[in-house]
mmCIF file of C-alpha atoms and ligand atoms in Angstrom:
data_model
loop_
_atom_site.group_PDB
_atom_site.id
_atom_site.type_symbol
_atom_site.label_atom_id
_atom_site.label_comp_id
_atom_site.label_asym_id
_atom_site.label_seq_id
_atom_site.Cartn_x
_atom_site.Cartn_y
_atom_site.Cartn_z
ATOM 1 C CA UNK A 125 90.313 -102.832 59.980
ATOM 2 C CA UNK A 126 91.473 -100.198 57.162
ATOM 3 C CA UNK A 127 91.295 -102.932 54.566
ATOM 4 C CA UNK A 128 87.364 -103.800 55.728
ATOM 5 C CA UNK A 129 86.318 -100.717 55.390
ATOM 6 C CA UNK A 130 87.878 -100.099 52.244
ATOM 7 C CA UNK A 131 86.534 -103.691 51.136
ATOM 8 C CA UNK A 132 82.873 -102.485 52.162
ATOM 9 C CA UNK A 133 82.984 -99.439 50.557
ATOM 10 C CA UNK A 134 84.092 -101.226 47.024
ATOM 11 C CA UNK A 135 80.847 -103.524 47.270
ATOM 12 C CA UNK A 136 78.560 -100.507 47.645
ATOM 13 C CA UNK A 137 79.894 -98.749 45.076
ATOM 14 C CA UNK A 138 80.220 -101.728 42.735
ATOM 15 C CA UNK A 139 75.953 -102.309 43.655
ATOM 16 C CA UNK A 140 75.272 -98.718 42.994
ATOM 17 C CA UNK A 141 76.858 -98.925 39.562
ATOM 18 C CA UNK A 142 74.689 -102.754 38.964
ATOM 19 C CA UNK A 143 71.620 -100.472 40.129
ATOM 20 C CA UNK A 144 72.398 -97.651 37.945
ATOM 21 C CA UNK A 145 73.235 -100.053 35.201
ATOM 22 C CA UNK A 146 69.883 -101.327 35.350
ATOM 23 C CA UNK A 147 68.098 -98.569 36.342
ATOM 24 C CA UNK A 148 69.688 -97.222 32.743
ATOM 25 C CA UNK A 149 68.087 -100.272 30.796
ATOM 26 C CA UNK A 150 65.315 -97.543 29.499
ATOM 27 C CA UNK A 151 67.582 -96.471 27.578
ATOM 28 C CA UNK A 152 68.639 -99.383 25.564
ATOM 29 C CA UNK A 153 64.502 -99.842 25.028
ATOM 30 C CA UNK A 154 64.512 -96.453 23.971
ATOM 31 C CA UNK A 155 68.014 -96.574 21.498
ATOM 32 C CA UNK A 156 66.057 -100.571 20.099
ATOM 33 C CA UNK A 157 62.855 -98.897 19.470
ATOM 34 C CA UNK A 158 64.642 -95.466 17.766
ATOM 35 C CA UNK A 159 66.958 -98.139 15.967
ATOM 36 C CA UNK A 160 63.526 -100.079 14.575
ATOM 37 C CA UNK A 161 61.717 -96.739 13.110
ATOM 38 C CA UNK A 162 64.064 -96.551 10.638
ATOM 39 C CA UNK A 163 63.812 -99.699 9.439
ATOM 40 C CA UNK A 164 61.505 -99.044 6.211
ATOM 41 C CA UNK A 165 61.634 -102.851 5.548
ATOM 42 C CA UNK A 166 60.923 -105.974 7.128
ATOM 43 C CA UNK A 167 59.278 -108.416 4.638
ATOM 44 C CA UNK A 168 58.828 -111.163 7.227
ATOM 45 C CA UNK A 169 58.148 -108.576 9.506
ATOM 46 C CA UNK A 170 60.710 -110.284 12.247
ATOM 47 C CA UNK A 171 60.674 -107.064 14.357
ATOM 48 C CA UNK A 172 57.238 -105.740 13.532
ATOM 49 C CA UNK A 173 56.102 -108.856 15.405
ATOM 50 C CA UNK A 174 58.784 -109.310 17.662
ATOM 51 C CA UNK A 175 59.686 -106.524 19.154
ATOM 52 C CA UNK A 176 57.358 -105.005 20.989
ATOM 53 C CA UNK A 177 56.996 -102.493 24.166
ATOM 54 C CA UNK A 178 54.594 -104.997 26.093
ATOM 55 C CA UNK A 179 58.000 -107.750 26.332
ATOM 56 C CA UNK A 180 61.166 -107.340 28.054
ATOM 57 C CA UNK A 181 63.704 -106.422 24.531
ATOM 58 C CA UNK A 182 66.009 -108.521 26.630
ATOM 59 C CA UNK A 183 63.725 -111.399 24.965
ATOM 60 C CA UNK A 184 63.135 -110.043 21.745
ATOM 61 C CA UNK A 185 64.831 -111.343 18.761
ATOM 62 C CA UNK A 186 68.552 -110.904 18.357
ATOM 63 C CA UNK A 187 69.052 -109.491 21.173
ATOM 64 C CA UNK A 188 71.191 -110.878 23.779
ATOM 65 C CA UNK A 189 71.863 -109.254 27.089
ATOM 66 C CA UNK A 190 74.076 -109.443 29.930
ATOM 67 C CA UNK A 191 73.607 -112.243 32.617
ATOM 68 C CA UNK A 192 74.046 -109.753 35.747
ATOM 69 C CA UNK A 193 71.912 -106.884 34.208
ATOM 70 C CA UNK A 194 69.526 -106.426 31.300
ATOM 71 C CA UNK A 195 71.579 -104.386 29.192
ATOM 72 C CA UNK A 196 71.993 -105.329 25.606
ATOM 73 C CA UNK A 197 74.766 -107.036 24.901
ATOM 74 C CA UNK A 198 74.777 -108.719 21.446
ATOM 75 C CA UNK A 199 72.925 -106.844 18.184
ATOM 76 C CA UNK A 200 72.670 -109.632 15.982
ATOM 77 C CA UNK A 201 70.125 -109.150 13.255
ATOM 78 C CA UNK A 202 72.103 -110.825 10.078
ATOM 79 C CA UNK A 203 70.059 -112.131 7.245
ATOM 80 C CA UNK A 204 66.784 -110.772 8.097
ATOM 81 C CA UNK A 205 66.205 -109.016 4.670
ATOM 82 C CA UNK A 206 65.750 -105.772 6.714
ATOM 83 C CA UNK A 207 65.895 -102.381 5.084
ATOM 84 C CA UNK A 208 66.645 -98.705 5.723
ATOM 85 C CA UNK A 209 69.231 -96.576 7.551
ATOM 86 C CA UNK A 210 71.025 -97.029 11.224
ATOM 87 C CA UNK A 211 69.514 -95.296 13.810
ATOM 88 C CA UNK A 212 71.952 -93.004 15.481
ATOM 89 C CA UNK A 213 70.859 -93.975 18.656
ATOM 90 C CA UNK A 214 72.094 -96.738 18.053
ATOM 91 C CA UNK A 215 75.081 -94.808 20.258
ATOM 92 C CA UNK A 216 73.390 -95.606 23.596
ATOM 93 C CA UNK A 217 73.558 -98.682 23.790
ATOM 94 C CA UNK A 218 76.690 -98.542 25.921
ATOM 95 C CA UNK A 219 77.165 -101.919 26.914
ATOM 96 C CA UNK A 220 77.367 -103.621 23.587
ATOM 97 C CA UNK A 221 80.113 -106.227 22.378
ATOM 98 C CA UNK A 222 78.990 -107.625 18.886
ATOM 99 C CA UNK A 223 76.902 -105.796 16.503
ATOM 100 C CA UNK A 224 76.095 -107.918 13.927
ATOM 101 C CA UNK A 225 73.897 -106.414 10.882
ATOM 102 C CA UNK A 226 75.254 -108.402 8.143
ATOM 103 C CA UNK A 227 73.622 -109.609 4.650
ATOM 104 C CA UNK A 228 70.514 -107.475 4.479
ATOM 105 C CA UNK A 229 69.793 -103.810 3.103
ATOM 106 C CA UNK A 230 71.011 -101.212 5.374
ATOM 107 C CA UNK A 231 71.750 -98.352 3.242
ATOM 108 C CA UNK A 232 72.805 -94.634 3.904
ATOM 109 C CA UNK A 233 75.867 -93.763 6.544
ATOM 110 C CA UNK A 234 77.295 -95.743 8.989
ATOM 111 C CA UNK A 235 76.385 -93.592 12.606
ATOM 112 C CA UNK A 236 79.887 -91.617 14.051
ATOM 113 C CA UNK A 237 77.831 -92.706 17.417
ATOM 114 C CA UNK A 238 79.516 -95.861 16.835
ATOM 115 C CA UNK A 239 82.616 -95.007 18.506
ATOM 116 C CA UNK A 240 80.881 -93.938 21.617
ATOM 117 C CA UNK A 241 80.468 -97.961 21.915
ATOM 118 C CA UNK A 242 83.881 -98.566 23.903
ATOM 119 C CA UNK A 243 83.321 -102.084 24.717
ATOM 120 C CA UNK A 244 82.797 -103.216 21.376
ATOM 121 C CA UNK A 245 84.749 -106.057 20.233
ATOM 122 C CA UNK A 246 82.804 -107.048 17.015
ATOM 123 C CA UNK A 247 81.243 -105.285 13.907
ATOM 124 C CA UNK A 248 80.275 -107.006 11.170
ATOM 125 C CA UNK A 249 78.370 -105.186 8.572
ATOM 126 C CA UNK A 250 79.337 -107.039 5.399
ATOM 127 C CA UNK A 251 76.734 -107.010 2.366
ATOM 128 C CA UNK A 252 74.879 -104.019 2.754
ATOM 129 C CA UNK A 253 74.378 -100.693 0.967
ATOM 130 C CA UNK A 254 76.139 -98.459 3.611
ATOM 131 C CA UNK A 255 77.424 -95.520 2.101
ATOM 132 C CA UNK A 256 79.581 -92.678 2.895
ATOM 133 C CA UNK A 257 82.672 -92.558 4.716
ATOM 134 C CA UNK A 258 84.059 -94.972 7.754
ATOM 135 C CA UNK A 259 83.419 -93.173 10.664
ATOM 136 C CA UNK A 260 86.504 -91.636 12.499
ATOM 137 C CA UNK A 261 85.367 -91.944 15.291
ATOM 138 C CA UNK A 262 86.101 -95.713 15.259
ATOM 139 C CA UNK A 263 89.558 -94.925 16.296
ATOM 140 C CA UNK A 264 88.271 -95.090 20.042
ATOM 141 C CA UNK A 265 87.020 -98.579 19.857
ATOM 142 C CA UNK A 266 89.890 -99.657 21.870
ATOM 143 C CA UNK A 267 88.833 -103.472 22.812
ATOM 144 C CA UNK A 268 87.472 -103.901 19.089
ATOM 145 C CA UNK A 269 88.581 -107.463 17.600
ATOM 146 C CA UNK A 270 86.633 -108.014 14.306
ATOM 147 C CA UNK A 271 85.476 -104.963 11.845
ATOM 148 C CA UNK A 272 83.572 -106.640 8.457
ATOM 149 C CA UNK A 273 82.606 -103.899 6.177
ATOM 150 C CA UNK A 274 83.078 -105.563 3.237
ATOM 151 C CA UNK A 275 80.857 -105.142 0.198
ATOM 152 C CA UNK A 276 79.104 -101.786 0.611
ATOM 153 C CA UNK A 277 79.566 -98.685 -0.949
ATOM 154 C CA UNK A 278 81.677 -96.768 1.182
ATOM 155 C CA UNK A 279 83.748 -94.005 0.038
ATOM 156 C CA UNK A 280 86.695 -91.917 1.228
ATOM 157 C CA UNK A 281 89.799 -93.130 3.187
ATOM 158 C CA UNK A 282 90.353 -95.713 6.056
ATOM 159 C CA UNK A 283 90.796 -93.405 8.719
ATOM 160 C CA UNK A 284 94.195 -93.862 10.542
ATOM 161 C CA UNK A 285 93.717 -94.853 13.919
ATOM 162 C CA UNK A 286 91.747 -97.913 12.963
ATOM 163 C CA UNK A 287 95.345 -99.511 12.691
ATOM 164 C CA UNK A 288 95.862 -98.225 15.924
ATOM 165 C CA UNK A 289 93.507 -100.526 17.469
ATOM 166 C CA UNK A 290 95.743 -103.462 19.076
ATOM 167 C CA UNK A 291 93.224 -105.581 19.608
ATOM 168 C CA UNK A 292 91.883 -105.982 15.954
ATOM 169 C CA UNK A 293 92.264 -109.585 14.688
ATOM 170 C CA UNK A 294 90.298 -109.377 11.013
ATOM 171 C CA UNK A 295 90.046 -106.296 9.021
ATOM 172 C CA UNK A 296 87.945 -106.733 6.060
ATOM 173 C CA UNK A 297 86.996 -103.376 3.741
ATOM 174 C CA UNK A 298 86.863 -105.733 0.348
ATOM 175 C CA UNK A 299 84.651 -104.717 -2.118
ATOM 176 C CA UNK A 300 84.006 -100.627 -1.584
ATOM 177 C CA UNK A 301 84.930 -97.763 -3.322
ATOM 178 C CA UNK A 302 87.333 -96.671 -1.090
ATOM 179 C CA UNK A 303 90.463 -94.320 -1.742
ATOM 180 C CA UNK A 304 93.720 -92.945 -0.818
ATOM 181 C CA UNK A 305 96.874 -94.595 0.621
ATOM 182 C CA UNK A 306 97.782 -96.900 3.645
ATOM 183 C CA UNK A 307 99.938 -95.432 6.665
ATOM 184 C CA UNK A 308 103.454 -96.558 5.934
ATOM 185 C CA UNK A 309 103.256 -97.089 9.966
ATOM 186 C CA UNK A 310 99.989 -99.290 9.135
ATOM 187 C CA UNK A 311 101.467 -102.394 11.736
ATOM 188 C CA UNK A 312 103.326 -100.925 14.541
ATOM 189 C CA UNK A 313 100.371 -101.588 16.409
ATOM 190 C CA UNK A 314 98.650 -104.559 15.002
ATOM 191 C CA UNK A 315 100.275 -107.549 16.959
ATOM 192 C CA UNK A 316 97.093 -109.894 16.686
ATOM 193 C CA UNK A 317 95.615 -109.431 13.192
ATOM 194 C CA UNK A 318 95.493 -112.715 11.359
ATOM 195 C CA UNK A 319 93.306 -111.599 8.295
ATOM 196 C CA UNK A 320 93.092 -108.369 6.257
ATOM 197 C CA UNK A 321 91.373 -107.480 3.614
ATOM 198 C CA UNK A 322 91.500 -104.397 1.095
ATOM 199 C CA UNK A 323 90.562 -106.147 -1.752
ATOM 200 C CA UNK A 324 88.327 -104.375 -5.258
ATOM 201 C CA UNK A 325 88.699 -101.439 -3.575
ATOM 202 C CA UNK A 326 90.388 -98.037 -5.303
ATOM 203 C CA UNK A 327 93.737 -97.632 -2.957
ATOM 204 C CA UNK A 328 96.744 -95.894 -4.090
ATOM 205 C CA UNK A 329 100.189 -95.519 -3.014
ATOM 206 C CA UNK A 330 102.912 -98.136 -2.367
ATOM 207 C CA UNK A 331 102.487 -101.168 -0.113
ATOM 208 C CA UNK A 332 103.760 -100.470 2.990
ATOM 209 C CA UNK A 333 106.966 -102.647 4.469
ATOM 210 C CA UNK A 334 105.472 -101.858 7.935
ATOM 211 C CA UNK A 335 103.324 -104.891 6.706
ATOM 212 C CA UNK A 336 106.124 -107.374 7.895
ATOM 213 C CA UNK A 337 105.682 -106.109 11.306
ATOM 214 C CA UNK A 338 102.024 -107.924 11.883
ATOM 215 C CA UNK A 339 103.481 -110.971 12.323
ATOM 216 C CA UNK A 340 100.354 -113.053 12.922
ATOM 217 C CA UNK A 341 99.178 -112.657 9.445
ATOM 218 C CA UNK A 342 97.505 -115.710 7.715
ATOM 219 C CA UNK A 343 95.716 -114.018 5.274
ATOM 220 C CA UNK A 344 96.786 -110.677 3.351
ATOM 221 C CA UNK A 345 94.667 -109.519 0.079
ATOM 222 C CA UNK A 346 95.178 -105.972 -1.307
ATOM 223 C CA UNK A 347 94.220 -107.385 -4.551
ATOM 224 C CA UNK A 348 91.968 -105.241 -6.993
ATOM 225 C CA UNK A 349 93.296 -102.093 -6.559
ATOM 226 C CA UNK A 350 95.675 -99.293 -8.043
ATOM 227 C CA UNK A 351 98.797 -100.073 -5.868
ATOM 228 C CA UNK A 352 101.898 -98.756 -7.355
ATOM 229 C CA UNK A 353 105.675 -99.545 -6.987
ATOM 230 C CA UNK A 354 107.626 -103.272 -5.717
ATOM 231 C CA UNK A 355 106.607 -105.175 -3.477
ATOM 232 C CA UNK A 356 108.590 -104.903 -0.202
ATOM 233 C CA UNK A 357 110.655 -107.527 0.757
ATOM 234 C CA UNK A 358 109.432 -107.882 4.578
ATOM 235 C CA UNK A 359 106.180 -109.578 3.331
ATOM 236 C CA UNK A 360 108.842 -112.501 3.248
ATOM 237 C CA UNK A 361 109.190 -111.949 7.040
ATOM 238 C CA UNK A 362 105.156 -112.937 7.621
ATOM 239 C CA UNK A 363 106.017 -116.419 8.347
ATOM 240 C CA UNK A 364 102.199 -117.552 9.243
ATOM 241 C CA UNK A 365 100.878 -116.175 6.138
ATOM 242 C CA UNK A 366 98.946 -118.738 4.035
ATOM 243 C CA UNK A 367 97.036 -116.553 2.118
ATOM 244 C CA UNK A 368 98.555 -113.374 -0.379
ATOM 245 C CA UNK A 369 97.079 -111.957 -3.120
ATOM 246 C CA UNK A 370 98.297 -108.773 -4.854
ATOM 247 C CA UNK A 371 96.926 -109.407 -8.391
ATOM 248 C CA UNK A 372 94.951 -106.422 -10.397
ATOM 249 C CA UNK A 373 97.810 -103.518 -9.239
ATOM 250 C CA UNK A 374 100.060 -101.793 -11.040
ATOM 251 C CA UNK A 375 102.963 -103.665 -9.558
ATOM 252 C CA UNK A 376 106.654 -103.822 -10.301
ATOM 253 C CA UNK A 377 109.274 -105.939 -8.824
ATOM 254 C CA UNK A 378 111.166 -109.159 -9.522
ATOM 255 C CA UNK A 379 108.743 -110.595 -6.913
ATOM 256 C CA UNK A 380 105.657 -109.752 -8.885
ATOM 257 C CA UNK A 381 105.601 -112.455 -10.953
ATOM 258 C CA UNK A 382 106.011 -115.465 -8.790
ATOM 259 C CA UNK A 383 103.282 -113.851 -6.037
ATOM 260 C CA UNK A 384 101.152 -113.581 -8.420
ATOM 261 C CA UNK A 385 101.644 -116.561 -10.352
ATOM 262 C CA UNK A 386 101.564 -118.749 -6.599
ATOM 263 C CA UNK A 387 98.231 -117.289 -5.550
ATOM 264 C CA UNK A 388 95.336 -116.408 -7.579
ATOM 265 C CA UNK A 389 95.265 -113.120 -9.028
ATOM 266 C CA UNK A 390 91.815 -110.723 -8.339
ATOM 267 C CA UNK A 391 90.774 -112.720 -5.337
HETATM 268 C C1 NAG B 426 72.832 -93.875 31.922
HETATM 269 O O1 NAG B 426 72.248 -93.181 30.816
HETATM 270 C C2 NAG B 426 72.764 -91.896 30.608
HETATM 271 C C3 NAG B 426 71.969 -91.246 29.487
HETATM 272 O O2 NAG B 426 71.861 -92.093 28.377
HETATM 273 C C4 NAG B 426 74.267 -92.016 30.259
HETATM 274 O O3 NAG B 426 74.832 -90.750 30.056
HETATM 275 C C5 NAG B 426 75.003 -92.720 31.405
HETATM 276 O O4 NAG B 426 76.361 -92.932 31.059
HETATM 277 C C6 NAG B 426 74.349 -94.058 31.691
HETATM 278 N N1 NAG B 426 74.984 -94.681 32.853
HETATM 279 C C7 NAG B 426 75.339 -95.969 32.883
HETATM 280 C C8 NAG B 426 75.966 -96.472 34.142
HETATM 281 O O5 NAG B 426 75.158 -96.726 31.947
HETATM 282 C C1 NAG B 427 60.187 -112.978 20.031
HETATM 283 O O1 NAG B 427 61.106 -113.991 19.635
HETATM 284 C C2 NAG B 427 61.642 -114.725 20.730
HETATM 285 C C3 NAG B 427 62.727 -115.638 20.186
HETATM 286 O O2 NAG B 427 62.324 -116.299 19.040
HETATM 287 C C4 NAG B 427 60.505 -115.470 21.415
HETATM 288 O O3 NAG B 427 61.017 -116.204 22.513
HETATM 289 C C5 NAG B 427 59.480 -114.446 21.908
HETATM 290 O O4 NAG B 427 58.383 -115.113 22.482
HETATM 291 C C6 NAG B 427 59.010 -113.573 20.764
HETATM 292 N N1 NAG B 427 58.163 -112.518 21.307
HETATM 293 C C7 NAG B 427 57.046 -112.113 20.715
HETATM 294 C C8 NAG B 427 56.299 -111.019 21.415
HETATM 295 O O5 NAG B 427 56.685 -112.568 19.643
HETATM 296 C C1 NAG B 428 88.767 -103.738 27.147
HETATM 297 O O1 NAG B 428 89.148 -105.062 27.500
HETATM 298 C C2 NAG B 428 89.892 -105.148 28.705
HETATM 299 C C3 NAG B 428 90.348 -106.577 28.878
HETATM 300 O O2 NAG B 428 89.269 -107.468 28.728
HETATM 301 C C4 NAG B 428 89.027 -104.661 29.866
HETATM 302 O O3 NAG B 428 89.748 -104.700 31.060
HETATM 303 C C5 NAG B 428 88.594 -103.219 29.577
HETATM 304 O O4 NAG B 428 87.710 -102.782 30.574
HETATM 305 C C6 NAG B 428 87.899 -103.129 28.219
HETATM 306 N N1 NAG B 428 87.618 -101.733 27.884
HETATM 307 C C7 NAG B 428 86.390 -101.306 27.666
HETATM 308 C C8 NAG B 428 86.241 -99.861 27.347
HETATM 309 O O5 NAG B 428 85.429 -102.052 27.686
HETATM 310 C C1 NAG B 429 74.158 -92.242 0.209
HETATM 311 O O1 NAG B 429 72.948 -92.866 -0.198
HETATM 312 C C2 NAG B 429 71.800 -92.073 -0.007
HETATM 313 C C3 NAG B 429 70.592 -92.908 -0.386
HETATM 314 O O2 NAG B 429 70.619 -94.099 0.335
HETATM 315 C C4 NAG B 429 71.905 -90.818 -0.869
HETATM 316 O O3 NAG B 429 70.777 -89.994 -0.623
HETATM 317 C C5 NAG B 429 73.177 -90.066 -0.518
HETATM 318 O O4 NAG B 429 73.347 -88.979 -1.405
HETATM 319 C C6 NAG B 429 74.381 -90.985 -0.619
HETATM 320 N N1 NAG B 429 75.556 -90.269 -0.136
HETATM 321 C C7 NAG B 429 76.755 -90.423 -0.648
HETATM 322 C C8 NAG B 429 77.861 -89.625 -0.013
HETATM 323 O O5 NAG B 429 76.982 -91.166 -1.572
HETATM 324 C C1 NAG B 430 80.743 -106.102 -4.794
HETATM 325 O O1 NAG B 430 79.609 -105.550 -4.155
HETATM 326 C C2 NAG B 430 78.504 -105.334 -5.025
HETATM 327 C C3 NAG B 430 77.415 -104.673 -4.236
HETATM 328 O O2 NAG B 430 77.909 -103.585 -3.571
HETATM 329 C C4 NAG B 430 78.046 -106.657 -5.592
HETATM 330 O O3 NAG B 430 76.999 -106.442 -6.503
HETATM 331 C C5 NAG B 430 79.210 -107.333 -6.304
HETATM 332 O O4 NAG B 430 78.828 -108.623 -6.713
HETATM 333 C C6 NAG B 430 80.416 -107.459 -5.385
HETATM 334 N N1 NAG B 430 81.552 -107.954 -6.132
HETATM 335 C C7 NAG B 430 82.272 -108.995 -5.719
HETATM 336 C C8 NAG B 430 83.401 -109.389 -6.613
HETATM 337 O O5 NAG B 430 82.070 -109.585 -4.683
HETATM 338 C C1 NAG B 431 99.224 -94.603 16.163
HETATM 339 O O1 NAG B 431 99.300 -93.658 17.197
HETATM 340 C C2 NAG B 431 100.578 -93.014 17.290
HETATM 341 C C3 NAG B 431 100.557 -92.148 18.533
HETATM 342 O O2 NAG B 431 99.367 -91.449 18.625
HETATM 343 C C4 NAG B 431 100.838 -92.248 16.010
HETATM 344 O O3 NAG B 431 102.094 -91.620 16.075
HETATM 345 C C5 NAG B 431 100.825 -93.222 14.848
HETATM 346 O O4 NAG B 431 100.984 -92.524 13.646
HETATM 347 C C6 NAG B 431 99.517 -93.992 14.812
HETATM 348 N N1 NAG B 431 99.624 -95.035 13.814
HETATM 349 C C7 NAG B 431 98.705 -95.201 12.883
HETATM 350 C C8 NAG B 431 98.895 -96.340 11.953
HETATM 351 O O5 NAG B 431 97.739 -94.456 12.844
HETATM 352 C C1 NAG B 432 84.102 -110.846 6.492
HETATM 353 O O1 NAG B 432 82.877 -111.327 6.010
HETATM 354 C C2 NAG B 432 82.966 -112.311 5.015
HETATM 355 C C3 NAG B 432 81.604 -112.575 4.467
HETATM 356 O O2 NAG B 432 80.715 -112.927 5.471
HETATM 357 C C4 NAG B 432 83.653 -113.529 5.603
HETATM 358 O O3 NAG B 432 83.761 -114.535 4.640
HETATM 359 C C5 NAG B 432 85.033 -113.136 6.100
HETATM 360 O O4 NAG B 432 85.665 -114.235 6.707
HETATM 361 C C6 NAG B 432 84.958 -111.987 7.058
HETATM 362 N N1 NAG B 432 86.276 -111.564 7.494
HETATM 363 C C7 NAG B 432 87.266 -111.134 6.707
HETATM 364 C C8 NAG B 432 88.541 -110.747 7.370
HETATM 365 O O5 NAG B 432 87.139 -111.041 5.521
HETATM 366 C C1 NAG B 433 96.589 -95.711 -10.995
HETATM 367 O O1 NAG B 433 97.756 -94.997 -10.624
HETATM 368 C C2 NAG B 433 98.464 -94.503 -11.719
HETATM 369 C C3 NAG B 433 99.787 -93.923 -11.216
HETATM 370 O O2 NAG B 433 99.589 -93.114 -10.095
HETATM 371 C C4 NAG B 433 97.602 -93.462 -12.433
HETATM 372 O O3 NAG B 433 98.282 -92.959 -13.563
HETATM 373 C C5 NAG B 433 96.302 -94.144 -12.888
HETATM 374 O O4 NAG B 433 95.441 -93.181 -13.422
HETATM 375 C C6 NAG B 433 95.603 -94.815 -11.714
HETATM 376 N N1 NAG B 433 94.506 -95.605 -12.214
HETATM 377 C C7 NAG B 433 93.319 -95.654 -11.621
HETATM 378 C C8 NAG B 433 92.303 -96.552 -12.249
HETATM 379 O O5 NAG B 433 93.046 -94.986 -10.613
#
C-alpha cells in the first residue's frame, strides 16, 4: 500500500519536472536567438536563413534536441565559417551534452556561463580565435568527456580542477599561448583519459610523475613547450601509450634522447 503511494507520487513529480522542462523550452529559444546576435558573420548566411522565430529551433540547423522534451541537446555548428563572439547566454541552455563550435571564427572569451552546463559531456572548440583565459568555472563540468580547445589564442593557466574531472577522456589545449606549470597531482583523478594534448603551448615547470598514474593513456604530447628537468621514470608505467612526444623542451635525462629520437620531435 505504502510502496503505491510512494510509487504514485514519484510519477507526478517526475511529469511535473517533463512539464516544467518543457514549459522552460522559451528559454533555450531565447539563449539560440541571444547566441545568434552576436554572430557578426555568416557568409552563407546558414542561420540568417535558418533560424528563425516562425520554426520550432528544435528543427533548425545544428540543433538537436531531446526525444522526450524539446530542449536542446546537441550545439553543433562546426565549419560554418561563422564569426563573432559567444553569447553568454549561451549558459541557459541547461540541458546540453555536446557543444560543438569547431573550425570557424569565434573570437573574444570563452563565456564562465559554461560551467553552469552540468550535463555537458563534450566541447569542442578547436580552430578558432577564442581568446583570454579557460574559464574556471569548468571545474564543475562533472560528466564532461571530451574538451578540444586546441588552436586558439588562449592565455593564462589551465585551471586546476579541470584534472579533477574523472570523466574526461581527451584533453587537447595544443596550439595556445598558454602558461604556467601542471599540478604535480595532475592524474590522481584521471582514470579514463586516453589522449592529451599540451602541445606549442608556453608551459613551464617539470613533468609531473603523477603522469604514470592515468593509466589509459594512448596518446601523450607536451611537445613545444619550455618544460624543464628529466623525464620521470613512471611514463614507463603507461603501458597503453602509443603515442609520446616531448621534443622542443628544455629536457635533461638519460631518457631524453631515445624518446625523442623514437617519436617525432615538435609534433
Ligand atoms: C527554467 O528556467 C529558469 C530560468 O532560466 C531556470 O532557473 C530553471 O532552472 C529552469 N528549470 C528547468 C527545470 O529547466
Ligand atoms: C532549416 O534547416 C533544416 C535542416 O536542414 C530544415 O529541415 C529546415 O526546413 C530549415 N528551416 C528553414 C526555415 O529554412
Ligand atoms: C552525470 O552522469 C551520470 C551517469 O550517466 C548521471 O547519473 C548524472 O546525472 C550526470 N550528471 C549531470 C549533472 O548531468
Ligand atoms: C581578445 O580579443 C579581443 C578582440 O577580439 C580584444 O579586444 C581583447 O583585448 C583581447 N583580449 C585579450 C585578453 O587578449
Ligand atoms: C597554430 O594556430 C594558429 C592560429 O591560431 C595557426 O595559424 C597555426 O598554423 C597553428 N600552428 C600549428 C603548428 O598548427
Ligand atoms: C582535486 O581535488 C582534490 C580535493 O578537492 C584536491 O586536493 C586536489 O588537489 C585536486 N587535484 C587537482 C589535480 O586539481
Ligand atoms: C582535437 O581536435 C583535433 C582537430 O579537430 C582532432 O584531430 C583531435 O583528435 C582532437 N582531440 C585531441 C585530444 O587532440
Ligand atoms: C625556459 O625556462 C628557462 C628555465 O626556467 C628560462 O631560463 C627560459 O627563459 C625559458 N624560455 C622561454 C622561451 O620561456
Amino acid at each position: 500500500m505504502a510502496h503505491n503511494v510512494i510509487f504514485m507520487l514519484l510519477a507526478i513529480v517526475y511529469l511535473l519536472i517533463n512539464i516544467v522542462a518543457s514549459l522552460n523550452s522559451s528559454t533555450d529559444e531565447y539563449a539560440l536567438l541571444a547566441f545568434k546576435s552576436q554572430i557578426t558573420s555568416d557568409p552563407n548566411k546558414i542561420l540568417a536563413k535558418n533560424w528563425s522565430q516562425g520554426t520550432s529551433f528544435c528543427n533548425w540547423i545544428g540543433i538537436t534536441c531531446g526525444r522526450r522534451y524539446q530542449r536542446v541537446r546537441e550545439l553543433n555548428l562546426a565549419d560554418m565559417g561563422l564569426g563573432g563572439t559567444i553569447a553568454k547566454e549561451i549558459g541557459e541552455l541547461s540541458y546540453l551534452r555536446s557543444l560543438i563550435i569547431s573550425n570557424n571564427n569565434f573570437h573574444g572569451f570563452i563565456p564562465n556561463e559554461i560551467g553552469k552546463l552540468s550535463q555537458l559531456q563534450e566541447i569542442e572548440m578547436q580552430y578558432n580565435e577564442l581568446n583570454g583565459s579557460i574559464p574556471p568555472t569548468f571545474e564543475f563540468l562533472e560528466n564532461l568527456s571530451k574538451l578540444n580547445i586546441s588552436h586558439n589564442w588562449l592565455t593564462g593557466n589551465i585551471p586546476n580542477g579541470i584534472f579533477n574531472l574523472t570523466s574526461l577522456t581527451e584533453l587537447s589545449f595544443r596550439n595556445n599561448s598558454l602558461s604556467g606549470s601542471l599540478p604535480m597531482d595532475i592524474c590522481f583523478n584521471l582514470p579514463k583519459l586516453e589522449r592529451l594534448r599540451i602541445s606549442l603551448n608556453q608551459m613551464s615547470g617539470n613533468i609531473p610523475p603523477s603522469l604514470g598514474a592515468c593509466m589509459n593513456l594512448k596518446l601523450l604530447s607536451l611537445s613545444g613547450n619550455n618544460f624543464t628537468g628529466s623525464i620521470p621514470m613512471e611514463i614507463g608505467k603507461l603501458s597503453k601509450l602509443q603515442i609520446l612526444y616531448l621534443g622542443g623542451n628544455n629536457l635533461i635525462g638519460k631518457f631524453k634522447a631515445l624518446f625523442v629520437y623514437i617519436h617525432l620531435p615538435l609534433h
